[in-house]
Amino acid sequence: MIDILSEVKSKILESLAEYRFLTNKQLVILGAAAHTNTVSVQAKRLREIGLLGTKDFSFTALVGKLDGIHYLTPKGAREVANLWKVDLSEIQYLKSNNTIFYRDYQHRINSVSAHIYLKKWLDKTDSQIVFFDTYFDKIGSSRNAEITGQLKPKTQMSLSNKTTLTPDCMFMYETPSGQNVLGAIEICNGKETARIVAQVKKHLLALSEKAPQTKYKHDRANYMLFVFDHEPTQKAVIKRLLQNPTILNAKDFLLFKHITEMENFGDNWHTLQGLRVNLK
């Protein structure tokens, strides 16, 4: 069926197969259409033939009206799998409506945006994405989950102090020279400086123990990228971290950025020392 769909409809379905769920605005960024109204019209037609689902969210006092999200139905996922000639397990889609989120809506949407902007930056630099994992990707079997309580986040790693670190996103890309670069992303929503500082310190512990390198079979230190939606909080976190001079040992890998700067993903990250650097 998908081979006779319009270019816009096909782009919507294939984008959802890669990113799992997307808003109208994100689909415009990905080039599915020039305007969100066009996406809305085409998404409605895809819903009518059972290939796509949409979840609308209510107005919230803090954010206002939340953008609805689109996702592939199982039927839509099968269509894309047939087009790409891959197994259905390689397609990103929601297995049931029960997995549609609300509590961490902004966190998930921003994680997807980070994936989008990273990939667009890599395309410009002739680099290739190797993988992009998120905290809402799960590993383990459903049968074991009934015994252990739940599936594990794909980004979760164990630390020596008997705690775990679960970055919002873990990614790897390959540069034109063939070098693999590993990175973690944390989406820092809100104004809780102490909580974010504690998360930074947990990343530094993981780095010192080479937990990300062990998990992802990588032989170099990883970037730790913190993205903020509140600039004063970003400044407060950096100020608090600088009170511990040993943190400067990780200055080349610990980087910060405001969410409005994420569109140019690889460029102009803030260092602890106030410099601007680009990812390598």
CSV table of C-alpha atoms in Angstrom, one decimal:
chain,number,residue,atom,x,y,z
A,1,MET,CA,0.0,0.0,0.0
A,2,ILE,CA,2.7,2.5,1.0
A,3,ASP,CA,4.2,2.6,-2.5
A,4,ILE,CA,1.1,4.3,-3.8
A,5,LEU,CA,0.8,6.8,-1.0
A,6,SER,CA,1.8,10.4,-1.6
A,7,GLU,CA,5.3,11.5,-0.9
A,8,VAL,CA,4.2,13.4,2.2
A,9,LYS,CA,2.3,10.4,3.7
A,10,SER,CA,5.3,8.1,3.0
A,11,LYS,CA,7.7,10.6,4.7
A,12,ILE,CA,5.4,10.7,7.7
A,13,LEU,CA,5.3,7.0,8.1
A,14,GLU,CA,9.0,6.4,7.5
A,15,SER,CA,9.9,9.2,10.0
A,16,LEU,CA,7.7,7.6,12.6
A,17,ALA,CA,9.4,4.3,11.9
A,18,GLU,CA,12.7,5.9,12.8
A,19,TYR,CA,11.7,8.1,15.7
A,20,ARG,CA,8.7,6.2,17.1
A,21,PHE,CA,6.5,9.3,17.8
A,22,LEU,CA,6.6,12.8,16.5
A,23,THR,CA,4.7,16.1,16.7
A,24,ASN,CA,3.6,18.1,13.6
A,25,LYS,CA,6.4,20.5,14.2
A,26,GLN,CA,9.0,17.8,14.3
A,27,LEU,CA,7.7,16.3,11.1
A,28,VAL,CA,8.1,19.7,9.4
A,29,ILE,CA,11.7,19.8,10.7
A,30,LEU,CA,12.3,16.4,9.2
A,31,GLY,CA,11.0,17.6,5.8
A,32,ALA,CA,7.8,15.7,5.6
A,33,ALA,CA,6.0,18.9,4.6
A,34,ALA,CA,6.5,22.6,4.6
A,35,HIS,CA,3.7,23.5,7.1
A,36,THR,CA,2.1,21.8,10.1
A,37,ASN,CA,-1.3,22.2,8.6
A,38,THR,CA,-0.2,19.9,5.7
A,39,VAL,CA,1.0,17.4,8.2
A,40,SER,CA,-2.3,17.5,10.1
A,41,VAL,CA,-4.3,16.9,6.9
A,42,GLN,CA,-2.2,14.0,5.7
A,43,ALA,CA,-2.0,12.4,9.2
A,44,LYS,CA,-5.8,12.5,9.3
A,45,ARG,CA,-5.9,10.5,6.1
A,46,LEU,CA,-3.4,8.0,7.4
A,47,ARG,CA,-5.5,7.5,10.5
A,48,GLU,CA,-8.5,6.8,8.3
A,49,ILE,CA,-6.8,3.9,6.6
A,50,GLY,CA,-5.4,2.6,9.9
A,51,LEU,CA,-1.7,3.3,9.4
A,52,LEU,CA,-1.2,6.0,12.0
A,53,GLY,CA,-2.5,6.9,15.4
A,54,THR,CA,-2.6,10.3,17.1
A,55,LYS,CA,-2.8,11.3,20.7
A,56,ASP,CA,-4.0,14.8,21.6
A,57,PHE,CA,-3.1,16.3,25.0
A,58,SER,CA,-5.0,18.8,27.1
A,59,PHE,CA,-4.1,22.3,28.1
A,60,THR,CA,-1.7,22.6,31.0
A,61,ALA,CA,-1.2,25.7,33.2
A,62,LEU,CA,2.6,25.7,33.0
A,63,VAL,CA,3.1,25.0,29.3
A,64,GLY,CA,-0.2,25.7,27.7
A,65,LYS,CA,-1.6,23.5,24.9
A,66,LEU,CA,0.7,20.5,24.3
A,67,ASP,CA,1.3,19.4,20.7
A,68,GLY,CA,-0.3,16.1,19.8
A,69,ILE,CA,1.9,13.2,18.9
A,70,HIS,CA,1.6,10.8,16.0
A,71,TYR,CA,2.8,7.2,16.0
A,72,LEU,CA,2.6,4.1,13.8
A,73,THR,CA,-0.1,1.5,14.4
A,74,PRO,CA,1.0,-2.1,14.1
A,75,LYS,CA,-0.5,-2.1,10.6
A,76,GLY,CA,1.5,1.0,9.7
A,77,ALA,CA,4.7,-0.6,11.1
A,78,ARG,CA,4.1,-3.7,8.9
A,79,GLU,CA,3.7,-1.5,5.8
A,80,VAL,CA,7.1,0.3,6.5
A,81,ALA,CA,8.8,-3.0,7.3
A,82,ASN,CA,7.6,-4.4,3.9
A,83,LEU,CA,8.8,-1.3,2.1
A,84,TRP,CA,12.3,-1.3,3.8
A,85,LYS,CA,12.4,-5.2,3.5
A,86,VAL,CA,13.3,-5.5,7.2
A,87,ASP,CA,11.9,-7.5,10.1
A,88,LEU,CA,9.0,-5.8,12.0
A,89,SER,CA,11.2,-5.8,15.1
A,90,GLU,CA,13.5,-3.1,13.4
A,91,ILE,CA,10.6,-0.7,13.2
A,92,GLN,CA,9.9,1.8,16.0
A,93,TYR,CA,6.2,1.8,16.9
A,94,LEU,CA,4.0,1.8,20.0
A,95,LYS,CA,2.8,-1.7,20.8
A,96,SER,CA,-0.3,-0.4,22.5
A,97,ASN,CA,-2.0,2.8,23.5
A,98,ASN,CA,-1.0,2.0,27.1
A,99,THR,CA,2.5,3.2,26.4
A,100,ILE,CA,1.4,6.7,25.4
A,101,PHE,CA,2.9,9.1,27.9
A,102,TYR,CA,1.8,12.2,29.7
A,103,ARG,CA,3.8,12.7,32.9
A,104,ASP,CA,7.2,13.0,31.1
A,105,TYR,CA,5.8,14.4,27.9
A,106,GLN,CA,8.3,17.3,27.5
A,107,HIS,CA,11.2,15.0,28.5
A,108,ARG,CA,10.4,12.5,25.7
A,109,ILE,CA,9.6,15.1,23.1
A,110,ASN,CA,12.9,16.9,23.8
A,111,SER,CA,14.8,13.6,23.7
A,112,VAL,CA,13.3,12.9,20.2
A,113,SER,CA,14.3,16.5,19.1
A,114,ALA,CA,17.8,15.8,20.3
A,115,HIS,CA,17.9,12.7,18.1
A,116,ILE,CA,16.5,14.7,15.1
A,117,TYR,CA,19.0,17.6,15.4
A,118,LEU,CA,22.0,15.2,16.0
A,119,LYS,CA,21.2,13.3,12.9
A,120,LYS,CA,20.7,16.5,10.8
A,121,TRP,CA,24.1,17.8,12.1
A,122,LEU,CA,25.8,14.4,11.2
A,123,ASP,CA,24.3,14.6,7.7
A,124,LYS,CA,26.0,18.0,7.3
A,125,THR,CA,29.3,16.8,8.5
A,126,ASP,CA,29.3,13.5,6.4
A,127,SER,CA,29.2,11.5,9.6
A,128,GLN,CA,27.0,8.5,10.3
A,129,ILE,CA,24.9,7.7,13.3
A,130,VAL,CA,25.6,4.3,14.7
A,131,PHE,CA,22.9,4.2,17.3
A,132,PHE,CA,20.6,6.4,19.4
A,133,ASP,CA,19.1,4.9,22.6
A,134,THR,CA,16.7,6.5,24.9
A,135,TYR,CA,15.5,5.9,28.5
A,136,PHE,CA,12.1,5.0,27.2
A,137,ASP,CA,13.5,2.2,25.0
A,138,LYS,CA,13.3,-1.0,27.0
A,139,ILE,CA,15.3,-4.2,27.0
A,140,GLY,CA,14.5,-7.7,28.4
A,141,SER,CA,11.6,-10.0,27.8
A,142,SER,CA,8.0,-9.3,28.9
A,143,ARG,CA,7.9,-12.7,30.6
A,144,ASN,CA,10.9,-11.8,32.8
A,145,ALA,CA,9.3,-8.4,33.5
A,146,GLU,CA,6.4,-10.2,35.2
A,147,ILE,CA,8.9,-11.7,37.7
A,148,THR,CA,11.4,-8.8,38.1
A,149,GLY,CA,8.8,-6.0,38.0
A,150,GLN,CA,9.6,-4.2,34.8
A,151,LEU,CA,11.7,-4.0,31.7
A,152,LYS,CA,15.0,-2.2,32.0
A,153,PRO,CA,15.7,1.1,30.3
A,154,LYS,CA,18.1,0.5,27.4
A,155,THR,CA,20.5,3.3,28.6
A,156,GLN,CA,20.7,2.0,32.2
A,157,MET,CA,24.2,1.0,33.5
A,158,SER,CA,25.3,-0.2,37.0
A,159,LEU,CA,27.8,1.7,39.1
A,160,SER,CA,30.1,0.5,41.9
A,161,ASN,CA,28.1,2.2,44.7
A,162,LYS,CA,25.2,-0.2,43.9
A,163,THR,CA,23.2,2.5,42.1
A,164,THR,CA,22.4,2.8,38.5
A,165,LEU,CA,22.8,5.6,35.9
A,166,THR,CA,20.1,6.0,33.3
A,167,PRO,CA,20.9,8.8,30.8
A,168,ASP,CA,18.0,10.2,28.9
A,169,CYS,CA,19.9,9.3,25.7
A,170,MET,CA,23.0,7.5,24.6
A,171,PHE,CA,24.4,7.8,21.1
A,172,MET,CA,27.3,6.9,19.0
A,173,TYR,CA,28.4,8.3,15.6
A,174,GLU,CA,31.2,7.6,13.2
A,175,THR,CA,33.2,10.5,11.8
A,176,PRO,CA,34.4,10.7,8.2
A,177,SER,CA,37.8,9.5,9.4
A,178,GLY,CA,36.3,6.3,10.8
A,179,GLN,CA,36.5,7.3,14.5
A,180,ASN,CA,33.5,6.4,16.7
A,181,VAL,CA,32.3,9.0,19.2
A,182,LEU,CA,30.2,8.1,22.2
A,183,GLY,CA,27.9,10.5,24.0
A,184,ALA,CA,25.2,10.8,26.7
A,185,ILE,CA,22.5,13.5,26.7
A,186,GLU,CA,20.5,14.7,29.7
A,187,ILE,CA,17.4,16.8,29.2
A,188,CYS,CA,17.3,19.2,32.2
A,189,ASN,CA,13.8,20.5,32.6
A,190,GLY,CA,12.9,22.8,35.5
A,191,LYS,CA,14.9,24.7,38.1
A,192,GLU,CA,16.2,22.0,40.5
A,193,THR,CA,19.9,22.9,40.6
A,194,ALA,CA,20.8,20.3,43.3
A,195,ARG,CA,19.2,17.4,41.4
A,196,ILE,CA,21.0,18.3,38.2
A,197,VAL,CA,24.3,18.7,40.0
A,198,ALA,CA,23.8,15.2,41.5
A,199,GLN,CA,23.1,13.8,38.1
A,200,VAL,CA,26.3,15.4,36.7
A,201,LYS,CA,28.3,13.8,39.5
A,202,LYS,CA,26.8,10.4,38.8
A,203,HIS,CA,27.9,10.8,35.2
A,204,LEU,CA,31.4,11.6,36.3
A,205,LEU,CA,31.4,8.5,38.5
A,206,ALA,CA,30.3,6.4,35.6
A,207,LEU,CA,33.1,8.0,33.4
A,208,SER,CA,35.7,7.3,36.1
A,209,GLU,CA,34.6,3.6,36.2
A,210,LYS,CA,34.3,3.4,32.4
A,211,ALA,CA,30.7,2.2,32.7
A,212,PRO,CA,29.6,3.7,29.4
A,213,GLN,CA,32.7,2.4,27.7
A,214,THR,CA,32.0,-1.1,29.0
A,215,LYS,CA,28.3,-1.1,28.2
A,216,TYR,CA,28.9,0.1,24.6
A,217,LYS,CA,32.2,-1.6,24.0
A,218,HIS,CA,34.0,1.8,23.4
A,219,ASP,CA,37.6,2.6,24.2
A,220,ARG,CA,37.4,6.3,24.7
A,221,ALA,CA,35.8,8.7,27.2
A,222,ASN,CA,32.3,9.8,26.3
A,223,TYR,CA,30.7,13.2,25.9
A,224,MET,CA,28.3,14.2,28.7
A,225,LEU,CA,25.8,16.7,27.2
A,226,PHE,CA,23.4,18.6,29.5
A,227,VAL,CA,20.6,20.5,27.7
A,228,PHE,CA,18.6,23.0,29.8
A,229,ASP,CA,15.2,24.7,29.3
A,230,HIS,CA,16.0,27.3,31.9
A,231,GLU,CA,19.2,29.4,31.3
A,232,PRO,CA,19.5,30.6,34.9
A,233,THR,CA,19.5,27.0,36.1
A,234,GLN,CA,22.3,26.2,33.6
A,235,LYS,CA,24.4,29.0,35.0
A,236,ALA,CA,23.7,27.9,38.6
A,237,VAL,CA,24.6,24.3,37.9
A,238,ILE,CA,28.0,25.4,36.3
A,239,LYS,CA,28.7,27.7,39.2
A,240,ARG,CA,28.0,24.9,41.7
A,241,LEU,CA,30.2,22.5,39.8
A,242,LEU,CA,33.1,24.9,39.7
A,243,GLN,CA,33.2,24.8,43.5
A,244,ASN,CA,34.9,21.4,43.1
A,245,PRO,CA,38.1,21.9,41.1
A,246,THR,CA,38.6,18.2,40.4
A,247,ILE,CA,35.6,18.4,38.0
A,248,LEU,CA,37.8,20.3,35.6
A,249,ASN,CA,39.5,17.0,34.9
A,250,ALA,CA,36.4,16.2,32.7
A,251,LYS,CA,36.2,19.7,31.2
A,252,ASP,CA,36.7,18.4,27.6
A,253,PHE,CA,33.7,16.0,27.9
A,254,LEU,CA,31.2,17.8,30.2
A,255,LEU,CA,29.3,20.3,28.0
A,256,PHE,CA,26.2,22.4,28.4
A,257,LYS,CA,23.6,24.1,26.1
A,258,HIS,CA,20.2,25.8,26.2
A,259,ILE,CA,17.4,23.9,24.5
A,260,THR,CA,16.9,26.8,22.0
A,261,GLU,CA,20.5,26.2,20.7
A,262,MET,CA,19.9,22.5,20.1
A,263,GLU,CA,19.1,23.0,16.4
A,264,ASN,CA,22.8,23.4,15.7
A,265,PHE,CA,23.5,20.3,17.7
A,266,GLY,CA,27.2,19.8,17.3
A,267,ASP,CA,28.3,23.5,17.6
A,268,ASN,CA,28.7,26.0,20.3
A,269,TRP,CA,28.5,23.9,23.5
A,270,HIS,CA,29.4,25.7,26.7
A,271,THR,CA,32.3,24.4,28.8
A,272,LEU,CA,32.7,24.7,32.5
A,273,GLN,CA,35.2,27.5,31.9
A,274,GLY,CA,32.9,29.5,29.8
A,275,LEU,CA,34.4,28.6,26.4
A,276,ARG,CA,32.4,27.6,23.3
A,277,VAL,CA,33.4,24.4,21.6
A,278,ASN,CA,32.1,22.1,18.9
A,279,LEU,CA,31.7,18.3,19.1
A,280,LYS,CA,34.5,16.5,17.3
